[in-house]
C-alpha positions as YAML, in Angstrom:
chain: A
units: angstrom
residues:
- id: 1
  name: MET
  ca: [28.18, -2.42, -74.83]
- id: 2
  name: ARG
  ca: [25.06, -0.33, -74.87]
- id: 3
  name: GLY
  ca: [22.87, -3.42, -74.62]
- id: 4
  name: GLY
  ca: [24.96, -4.83, -71.79]
- id: 5
  name: GLU
  ca: [24.86, -1.55, -69.92]
- id: 6
  name: ASP
  ca: [21.06, -1.34, -70.33]
- id: 7
  name: GLY
  ca: [20.69, -4.87, -68.96]
- id: 8
  name: CYS
  ca: [22.82, -4.10, -65.92]
- id: 9
  name: ALA
  ca: [20.85, -0.93, -65.28]
- id: 10
  name: ARG
  ca: [17.55, -2.82, -65.43]
- id: 11
  name: ARG
  ca: [18.89, -5.39, -62.98]
- id: 12
  name: ARG
  ca: [20.01, -2.66, -60.60]
- id: 13
  name: LEU
  ca: [16.62, -0.97, -60.74]
- id: 14
  name: CYS
  ca: [14.65, -4.21, -60.38]
- id: 15
  name: PRO
  ca: [16.89, -6.64, -58.54]
- id: 16
  name: TRP
  ca: [13.98, -8.95, -57.68]
- id: 17
  name: ARG
  ca: [13.48, -9.89, -61.35]
- id: 18
  name: ARG
  ca: [16.82, -11.66, -61.46]
- id: 19
  name: VAL
  ca: [16.13, -13.53, -58.25]
- id: 20
  name: SER
  ca: [12.57, -14.46, -59.13]
- id: 21
  name: SER
  ca: [13.60, -15.74, -62.57]
- id: 22
  name: ARG
  ca: [16.10, -18.10, -61.03]
- id: 23
  name: ARG
  ca: [13.82, -19.23, -58.20]
- id: 24
  name: ARG
  ca: [10.48, -19.02, -59.93]
- id: 25
  name: ASN
  ca: [9.42, -22.43, -58.69]
- id: 26
  name: GLY
  ca: [11.43, -22.37, -55.43]
- id: 27
  name: PRO
  ca: [10.60, -21.34, -51.86]
- id: 28
  name: TRP
  ca: [11.21, -17.67, -52.62]
- id: 29
  name: ARG
  ca: [7.96, -17.50, -54.57]
- id: 30
  name: CYS
  ca: [6.07, -18.98, -51.61]
- id: 31
  name: ILE
  ca: [7.61, -16.36, -49.32]
- id: 32
  name: CYS
  ca: [6.53, -13.55, -51.63]
- id: 33
  name: ARG
  ca: [2.96, -14.89, -51.72]
- id: 34
  name: ALA
  ca: [2.81, -15.23, -47.94]
- id: 35
  name: THR
  ca: [4.10, -11.68, -47.51]
- id: 36
  name: ALA
  ca: [1.45, -10.35, -49.87]
- id: 37
  name: LEU
  ca: [-1.33, -12.19, -48.01]
- id: 38
  name: CYS
  ca: [-0.15, -10.88, -44.64]
- id: 39
  name: THR
  ca: [0.01, -7.33, -45.95]
- id: 40
  name: LEU
  ca: [-3.61, -7.24, -47.13]
- id: 41
  name: PRO
  ca: [-5.23, -7.15, -43.63]
- id: 42
  name: LEU
  ca: [-2.85, -4.38, -42.58]
- id: 43
  name: LEU
  ca: [-3.78, -2.28, -45.57]
- id: 44
  name: ALA
  ca: [-7.46, -2.92, -44.92]
- id: 45
  name: GLY
  ca: [-7.07, -1.83, -41.29]
- id: 46
  name: CYS
  ca: [-5.43, 1.43, -42.30]
- id: 47
  name: ALA
  ca: [-8.64, 2.52, -43.99]
- id: 48
  name: GLY
  ca: [-10.25, 3.18, -40.59]
- id: 49
  name: LEU
  ca: [-7.53, 5.50, -39.25]
- id: 50
  name: GLU
  ca: [-8.71, 8.64, -41.03]
- id: 51
  name: GLY
  ca: [-10.40, 9.98, -37.86]
- id: 52
  name: LEU
  ca: [-7.23, 9.93, -35.73]
- id: 53
  name: GLU
  ca: [-5.63, 13.22, -34.79]
- id: 54
  name: SER
  ca: [-2.17, 13.95, -33.53]
- id: 55
  name: ASP
  ca: [-1.73, 15.35, -30.01]
- id: 56
  name: GLY
  ca: [1.55, 16.89, -31.00]
- id: 57
  name: PRO
  ca: [5.09, 15.87, -30.17]
- id: 58
  name: ALA
  ca: [5.66, 13.78, -27.04]
- id: 59
  name: ARG
  ca: [7.21, 15.46, -24.01]
- id: 60
  name: ASP
  ca: [10.84, 14.85, -23.32]
- id: 61
  name: VAL
  ca: [11.42, 12.38, -20.50]
- id: 62
  name: LYS
  ca: [14.21, 13.36, -18.14]
- id: 63
  name: ALA
  ca: [15.68, 11.44, -15.24]
- id: 64
  name: PRO
  ca: [14.90, 12.81, -11.74]
- id: 65
  name: LEU
  ca: [17.41, 15.29, -10.43]
- id: 66
  name: ALA
  ca: [18.65, 14.07, -7.04]
- id: 67
  name: LEU
  ca: [19.31, 16.86, -4.56]
- id: 68
  name: TRP
  ca: [22.07, 16.19, -2.02]
- id: 69
  name: PRO
  ca: [22.71, 12.60, -3.14]
- id: 70
  name: GLU
  ca: [25.70, 12.30, -0.82]
- id: 71
  name: TYR
  ca: [23.46, 12.40, 2.29]
- id: 72
  name: THR
  ca: [21.72, 9.26, 3.54]
- id: 73
  name: PRO
  ca: [19.77, 8.78, 6.81]
- id: 74
  name: ALA
  ca: [21.23, 6.72, 9.60]
- id: 75
  name: PRO
  ca: [19.50, 3.37, 10.23]
- id: 76
  name: LEU
  ca: [16.76, 3.16, 12.83]
- id: 77
  name: GLY
  ca: [17.90, 2.73, 16.40]
- id: 78
  name: ARG
  ca: [16.14, 0.37, 18.76]
- id: 79
  name: GLU
  ca: [14.21, 3.21, 20.39]
- id: 80
  name: ASP
  ca: [13.15, 4.57, 16.99]
- id: 81
  name: ASN
  ca: [11.95, 1.23, 15.60]
- id: 82
  name: PRO
  ca: [8.20, 0.93, 16.29]
- id: 83
  name: ALA
  ca: [8.35, -2.86, 15.88]
- id: 84
  name: ALA
  ca: [11.29, -3.49, 18.20]
- id: 85
  name: LEU
  ca: [10.49, -6.13, 20.82]
- id: 86
  name: ARG
  ca: [10.71, -4.81, 24.35]
- id: 87
  name: PRO
  ca: [9.93, -6.85, 27.49]
- id: 88
  name: VAL
  ca: [7.67, -5.02, 29.92]
- id: 89
  name: ALA
  ca: [9.20, -4.92, 33.38]
- id: 90
  name: GLY
  ca: [7.10, -4.79, 36.52]
- id: 91
  name: VAL
  ca: [4.27, -7.08, 35.43]
- id: 92
  name: PRO
  ca: [3.83, -10.72, 36.43]
- id: 93
  name: HIS
  ca: [4.83, -13.45, 34.03]
- id: 94
  name: VAL
  ca: [2.04, -15.18, 32.13]
- id: 95
  name: PRO
  ca: [2.60, -18.98, 32.15]
- id: 96
  name: SER
  ca: [-0.38, -19.57, 29.84]
- id: 97
  name: GLY
  ca: [1.19, -17.43, 27.10]
- id: 98
  name: SER
  ca: [-2.10, -15.61, 26.53]
- id: 99
  name: MET
  ca: [-2.51, -11.86, 26.98]
- id: 100
  name: ALA
  ca: [-6.09, -12.57, 28.00]
- id: 101
  name: ASP
  ca: [-4.66, -13.50, 31.41]
- id: 102
  name: ALA
  ca: [-2.91, -10.13, 31.87]
- id: 103
  name: ASP
  ca: [-4.32, -6.85, 33.17]
- id: 104
  name: PRO
  ca: [-4.34, -4.40, 30.21]
- id: 105
  name: LEU
  ca: [-4.13, -1.24, 32.33]
- id: 106
  name: ALA
  ca: [-1.34, -2.68, 34.47]
- id: 107
  name: VAL
  ca: [0.63, -3.55, 31.33]
- id: 108
  name: LEU
  ca: [0.19, -0.05, 29.89]
- id: 109
  name: ASP
  ca: [1.11, 1.64, 33.17]
- id: 110
  name: ALA
  ca: [4.28, -0.43, 33.56]
- id: 111
  name: ASP
  ca: [5.38, 0.02, 29.96]
- id: 112
  name: ILE
  ca: [4.82, 3.78, 29.84]
- id: 113
  name: SER
  ca: [6.31, 4.33, 33.30]
- id: 114
  name: ALA
  ca: [9.47, 2.55, 32.15]
- id: 115
  name: GLU
  ca: [9.76, 5.21, 29.43]
- id: 116
  name: GLY
  ca: [9.75, 7.97, 32.06]
- id: 117
  name: GLN
  ca: [6.23, 9.13, 31.26]
- id: 118
  name: HIS
  ca: [3.10, 9.40, 33.35]
- id: 119
  name: PRO
  ca: [0.63, 6.52, 32.95]
- id: 120
  name: PRO
  ca: [-2.45, 7.46, 30.90]
- id: 121
  name: ALA
  ca: [-5.76, 8.28, 32.50]
- id: 122
  name: PRO
  ca: [-8.15, 5.31, 32.29]
- id: 123
  name: ARG
  ca: [-10.65, 7.37, 30.28]
- id: 124
  name: ALA
  ca: [-7.96, 7.97, 27.60]
- id: 125
  name: VAL
  ca: [-7.53, 4.21, 27.02]
- id: 126
  name: ARG
  ca: [-9.92, 2.65, 24.54]
- id: 127
  name: ARG
  ca: [-11.47, -0.71, 25.19]
- id: 128
  name: PRO
  ca: [-8.66, -3.24, 24.60]
- id: 129
  name: ALA
  ca: [-8.96, -5.90, 21.91]
- id: 130
  name: LEU
  ca: [-7.60, -9.45, 21.95]
- id: 131
  name: HIS
  ca: [-6.50, -11.02, 18.67]
- id: 132
  name: ASP
  ca: [-3.78, -13.43, 17.61]
- id: 133
  name: LEU
  ca: [-1.27, -11.40, 15.58]
- id: 134
  name: THR
  ca: [1.88, -13.44, 16.27]
- id: 135
  name: ASP
  ca: [0.57, -16.77, 14.89]
- id: 136
  name: ASP
  ca: [1.10, -18.70, 18.11]
- id: 137
  name: GLY
  ca: [-2.58, -19.57, 18.51]
- id: 138
  name: LYS
  ca: [-2.97, -17.32, 21.58]
- id: 139
  name: PRO
  ca: [-4.49, -13.83, 21.70]
- id: 140
  name: ASP
  ca: [-2.33, -10.73, 21.83]
- id: 141
  name: LEU
  ca: [-3.34, -7.41, 23.39]
- id: 142
  name: ILE
  ca: [-4.15, -4.44, 21.13]
- id: 143
  name: THR
  ca: [-4.62, -1.08, 22.86]
- id: 144
  name: VAL
  ca: [-5.03, 2.56, 21.83]
- id: 145
  name: ILE
  ca: [-4.38, 5.61, 24.02]
- id: 146
  name: ASP
  ca: [-5.95, 8.90, 22.92]
- id: 147
  name: LEU
  ca: [-3.33, 11.52, 23.78]
- id: 148
  name: ASP
  ca: [-5.39, 14.48, 22.53]
- id: 149
  name: PRO
  ca: [-8.38, 15.01, 20.22]
- id: 150
  name: ARG
  ca: [-6.23, 14.21, 17.17]
- id: 151
  name: THR
  ca: [-3.20, 12.16, 18.23]
- id: 152
  name: SER
  ca: [-3.41, 8.57, 19.45]
- id: 153
  name: GLU
  ca: [-0.93, 5.82, 20.24]
- id: 154
  name: LEU
  ca: [-1.35, 2.20, 19.21]
- id: 155
  name: ARG
  ca: [0.41, -0.42, 21.36]
- id: 156
  name: VAL
  ca: [0.45, -4.18, 20.84]
- id: 157
  name: TYR
  ca: [1.64, -6.70, 23.44]
- id: 158
  name: SER
  ca: [2.34, -10.42, 23.26]
- id: 159
  name: VAL
  ca: [3.68, -13.10, 25.59]
- id: 160
  name: ARG
  ca: [7.13, -14.35, 24.59]
- id: 161
  name: LYS
  ca: [8.29, -17.25, 26.81]
- id: 162
  name: THR
  ca: [5.92, -16.19, 29.63]
- id: 163
  name: VAL
  ca: [7.23, -12.58, 29.49]
- id: 164
  name: VAL
  ca: [4.84, -9.79, 28.52]
- id: 165
  name: THR
  ca: [6.52, -8.10, 25.54]
- id: 166
  name: ARG
  ca: [5.65, -5.00, 23.56]
- id: 167
  name: VAL
  ca: [5.78, -5.84, 19.85]
- id: 168
  name: LEU
  ca: [4.51, -2.58, 18.33]
- id: 169
  name: VAL
  ca: [3.99, 1.09, 19.19]
- id: 170
  name: LEU
  ca: [2.74, 3.65, 16.67]
- id: 171
  name: ARG
  ca: [1.79, 7.26, 17.31]
- id: 172
  name: GLY
  ca: [-0.25, 9.31, 14.86]
- id: 173
  name: ALA
  ca: [-3.69, 10.49, 13.81]
- id: 174
  name: LEU
  ca: [-5.44, 7.14, 13.65]
- id: 175
  name: ALA
  ca: [-8.33, 7.20, 11.20]
- id: 176
  name: GLY
  ca: [-8.94, 3.51, 11.84]
- id: 177
  name: VAL
  ca: [-7.41, 0.22, 12.96]
- id: 178
  name: GLU
  ca: [-8.48, -2.96, 11.22]
- id: 179
  name: LEU
  ca: [-7.78, -6.69, 11.43]
- id: 180
  name: ALA
  ca: [-7.87, -8.91, 8.35]
- id: 181
  name: ALA
  ca: [-6.31, -12.36, 7.82]
- id: 182
  name: GLY
  ca: [-3.79, -11.84, 10.59]
- id: 183
  name: HIS
  ca: [-2.78, -8.42, 9.27]
- id: 184
  name: LEU
  ca: [-3.02, -5.20, 11.25]
- id: 185
  name: ALA
  ca: [-4.02, -2.27, 9.03]
- id: 186
  name: VAL
  ca: [-3.53, 1.25, 10.40]
- id: 187
  name: ARG
  ca: [-5.35, 4.04, 8.56]
- id: 188
  name: GLU
  ca: [-4.08, 7.62, 8.84]
- id: 189
  name: PRO
  ca: [-5.36, 10.81, 7.16]
- id: 190
  name: THR
  ca: [-3.45, 12.52, 4.37]
- id: 191
  name: LYS
  ca: [-3.44, 16.14, 3.16]
- id: 192
  name: ASP
  ca: [-6.09, 15.12, 0.63]
- id: 193
  name: PRO
  ca: [-9.34, 14.73, 2.61]
- id: 194
  name: ARG
  ca: [-10.56, 12.10, 0.16]
- id: 195
  name: TYR
  ca: [-7.84, 9.56, 0.96]
- id: 196
  name: VAL
  ca: [-6.09, 7.90, 3.89]
- id: 197
  name: SER
  ca: [-2.77, 6.09, 3.96]
- id: 198
  name: VAL
  ca: [-2.98, 2.45, 5.02]
- id: 199
  name: THR
  ca: [0.00, 0.83, 6.75]
- id: 200
  name: ASP
  ca: [-0.39, -2.96, 6.63]
- id: 201
  name: LEU
  ca: [1.66, -4.80, 9.27]
- id: 202
  name: VAL
  ca: [2.11, -8.55, 9.67]
- id: 203
  name: TRP
  ca: [4.12, -10.79, 11.98]
- id: 204
  name: ASP
  ca: [7.15, -12.20, 10.13]
- id: 205
  name: GLY
  ca: [8.21, -14.62, 12.85]
- id: 206
  name: ARG
  ca: [10.37, -12.08, 14.69]
- id: 207
  name: ALA
  ca: [8.55, -8.73, 14.64]
- id: 208
  name: MET
  ca: [5.59, -6.84, 13.21]
- id: 209
  name: ALA
  ca: [6.99, -6.05, 9.78]
- id: 210
  name: LEU
  ca: [5.67, -3.65, 7.17]
- id: 211
  name: TRP
  ca: [3.72, -5.66, 4.59]
- id: 212
  name: ASP
  ca: [2.26, -2.93, 2.40]
- id: 213
  name: LEU
  ca: [1.71, 0.82, 2.25]
- id: 214
  name: THR
  ca: [-1.19, 2.05, 0.13]
- id: 215
  name: LEU
  ca: [-3.83, 4.76, -0.25]
- id: 216
  name: ASP
  ca: [-7.53, 4.16, 0.28]
- id: 217
  name: GLU
  ca: [-10.68, 6.23, 0.14]
- id: 218
  name: VAL
  ca: [-11.95, 7.80, 3.34]
- id: 219
  name: ARG
  ca: [-14.74, 5.88, 5.03]
- id: 220
  name: ARG
  ca: [-17.12, 8.50, 6.29]
- id: 221
  name: HIS
  ca: [-18.71, 6.24, 8.91]
- id: 222
  name: GLN
  ca: [-15.37, 6.13, 10.75]
- id: 223
  name: THR
  ca: [-15.09, 9.91, 11.17]
- id: 224
  name: ARG
  ca: [-15.56, 10.77, 14.85]
- id: 225
  name: GLN
  ca: [-17.43, 13.88, 15.90]
- id: 226
  name: ALA
  ca: [-17.02, 15.94, 19.03]
- id: 227
  name: GLY
  ca: [-19.01, 14.31, 21.79]
- id: 228
  name: GLY
  ca: [-18.54, 10.77, 20.45]
- id: 229
  name: GLY
  ca: [-20.13, 8.73, 17.72]
- id: 230
  name: SER
  ca: [-19.54, 8.66, 13.98]
- id: 231
  name: ALA
  ca: [-20.65, 11.27, 11.48]
- id: 232
  name: SER
  ca: [-23.01, 8.94, 9.63]
- id: 233
  name: ARG
  ca: [-24.53, 7.60, 12.84]
- id: 234
  name: ARG
  ca: [-25.12, 11.11, 14.22]
- id: 235
  name: SER
  ca: [-26.65, 12.29, 10.95]
- id: 236
  name: ARG
  ca: [-29.07, 9.36, 10.92]
- id: 237
  name: ALA
  ca: [-29.99, 10.11, 14.52]
- id: 238
  name: GLY
  ca: [-30.61, 13.75, 13.66]
- id: 239
  name: ARG
  ca: [-33.05, 12.76, 10.94]
- id: 240
  name: GLY
  ca: [-34.98, 10.45, 13.26]
- id: 241
  name: SER
  ca: [-38.20, 11.42, 15.00]
- id: 242
  name: ARG
  ca: [-37.80, 13.21, 18.30]
- id: 243
  name: GLY
  ca: [-39.68, 12.14, 21.37]
- id: 244
  name: PRO
  ca: [-41.72, 14.38, 23.62]
- id: 245
  name: GLY
  ca: [-38.62, 15.43, 25.49]
- id: 246
  name: GLY
  ca: [-36.72, 16.28, 22.30]
- id: 247
  name: SER
  ca: [-34.42, 13.27, 22.60]
- id: 248
  name: ASN
  ca: [-33.45, 11.45, 19.44]
- id: 249
  name: GLY
  ca: [-31.55, 8.61, 21.04]
- id: 250
  name: SER
  ca: [-27.93, 8.24, 22.03]
- id: 251
  name: ALA
  ca: [-25.12, 7.87, 19.51]
- id: 252
  name: GLY
  ca: [-22.79, 5.10, 20.48]
- id: 253
  name: SER
  ca: [-19.11, 4.96, 19.73]
- id: 254
  name: GLY
  ca: [-18.72, 4.42, 16.00]
- id: 255
  name: GLY
  ca: [-15.95, 2.81, 13.99]
- id: 256
  name: SER
  ca: [-12.39, 2.26, 15.03]
- id: 257
  name: GLY
  ca: [-11.15, 5.76, 14.31]
- id: 258
  name: PRO
  ca: [-10.20, 8.24, 16.97]
...
């Protein structure tokens, strides 16, 4: 019994001997060889890990704690939706379907008067731009009204079945308005002076819908200075040579920012 017990003990300590003896020429031996070959590169790679240092235990990850989860905002009303379509009353119909055939100031006056506000002064209205935003092959009207030195209002108008229609109105501190591939990108400053938020709007067939909302670096050449012109343009003019009368040239309106 002692010999039998010793044999059982050896088999318990080295169970692979019994298996390998039975399958010495079988697939098990091939598997063992393949495992050994695959292990060698891993062991060789471990030799170069001596310089690694531990940064300590990882921080515990906890789910965000929602405050007042039972409260949710009401959906936007028509008057609160900046992209709600609104026909402009009091302006002639446009049979051509192009906003190029409409009077920009007359459109603004009629639209703002319908809201119970005073029409803007002509000097507060920037030069209007015409660009096809609604994918109908005809230009739409893009206007900006400077309400004060910081706040501006962007308004976009289109012709829908010969009726002049407002398709977008946004109020804020406009750091820039850009057009790219049919998209309207509105840049607004953030609390970090290095970055602006970019609201990318695109026509979805029914309204100007939000396409993307990102952060971008501030473009210094779009920063307006008191008295007009951009910061970079005014700085270049200041470095230029002055004439006999001390004039260094006029600084034109720079960029699309306010």
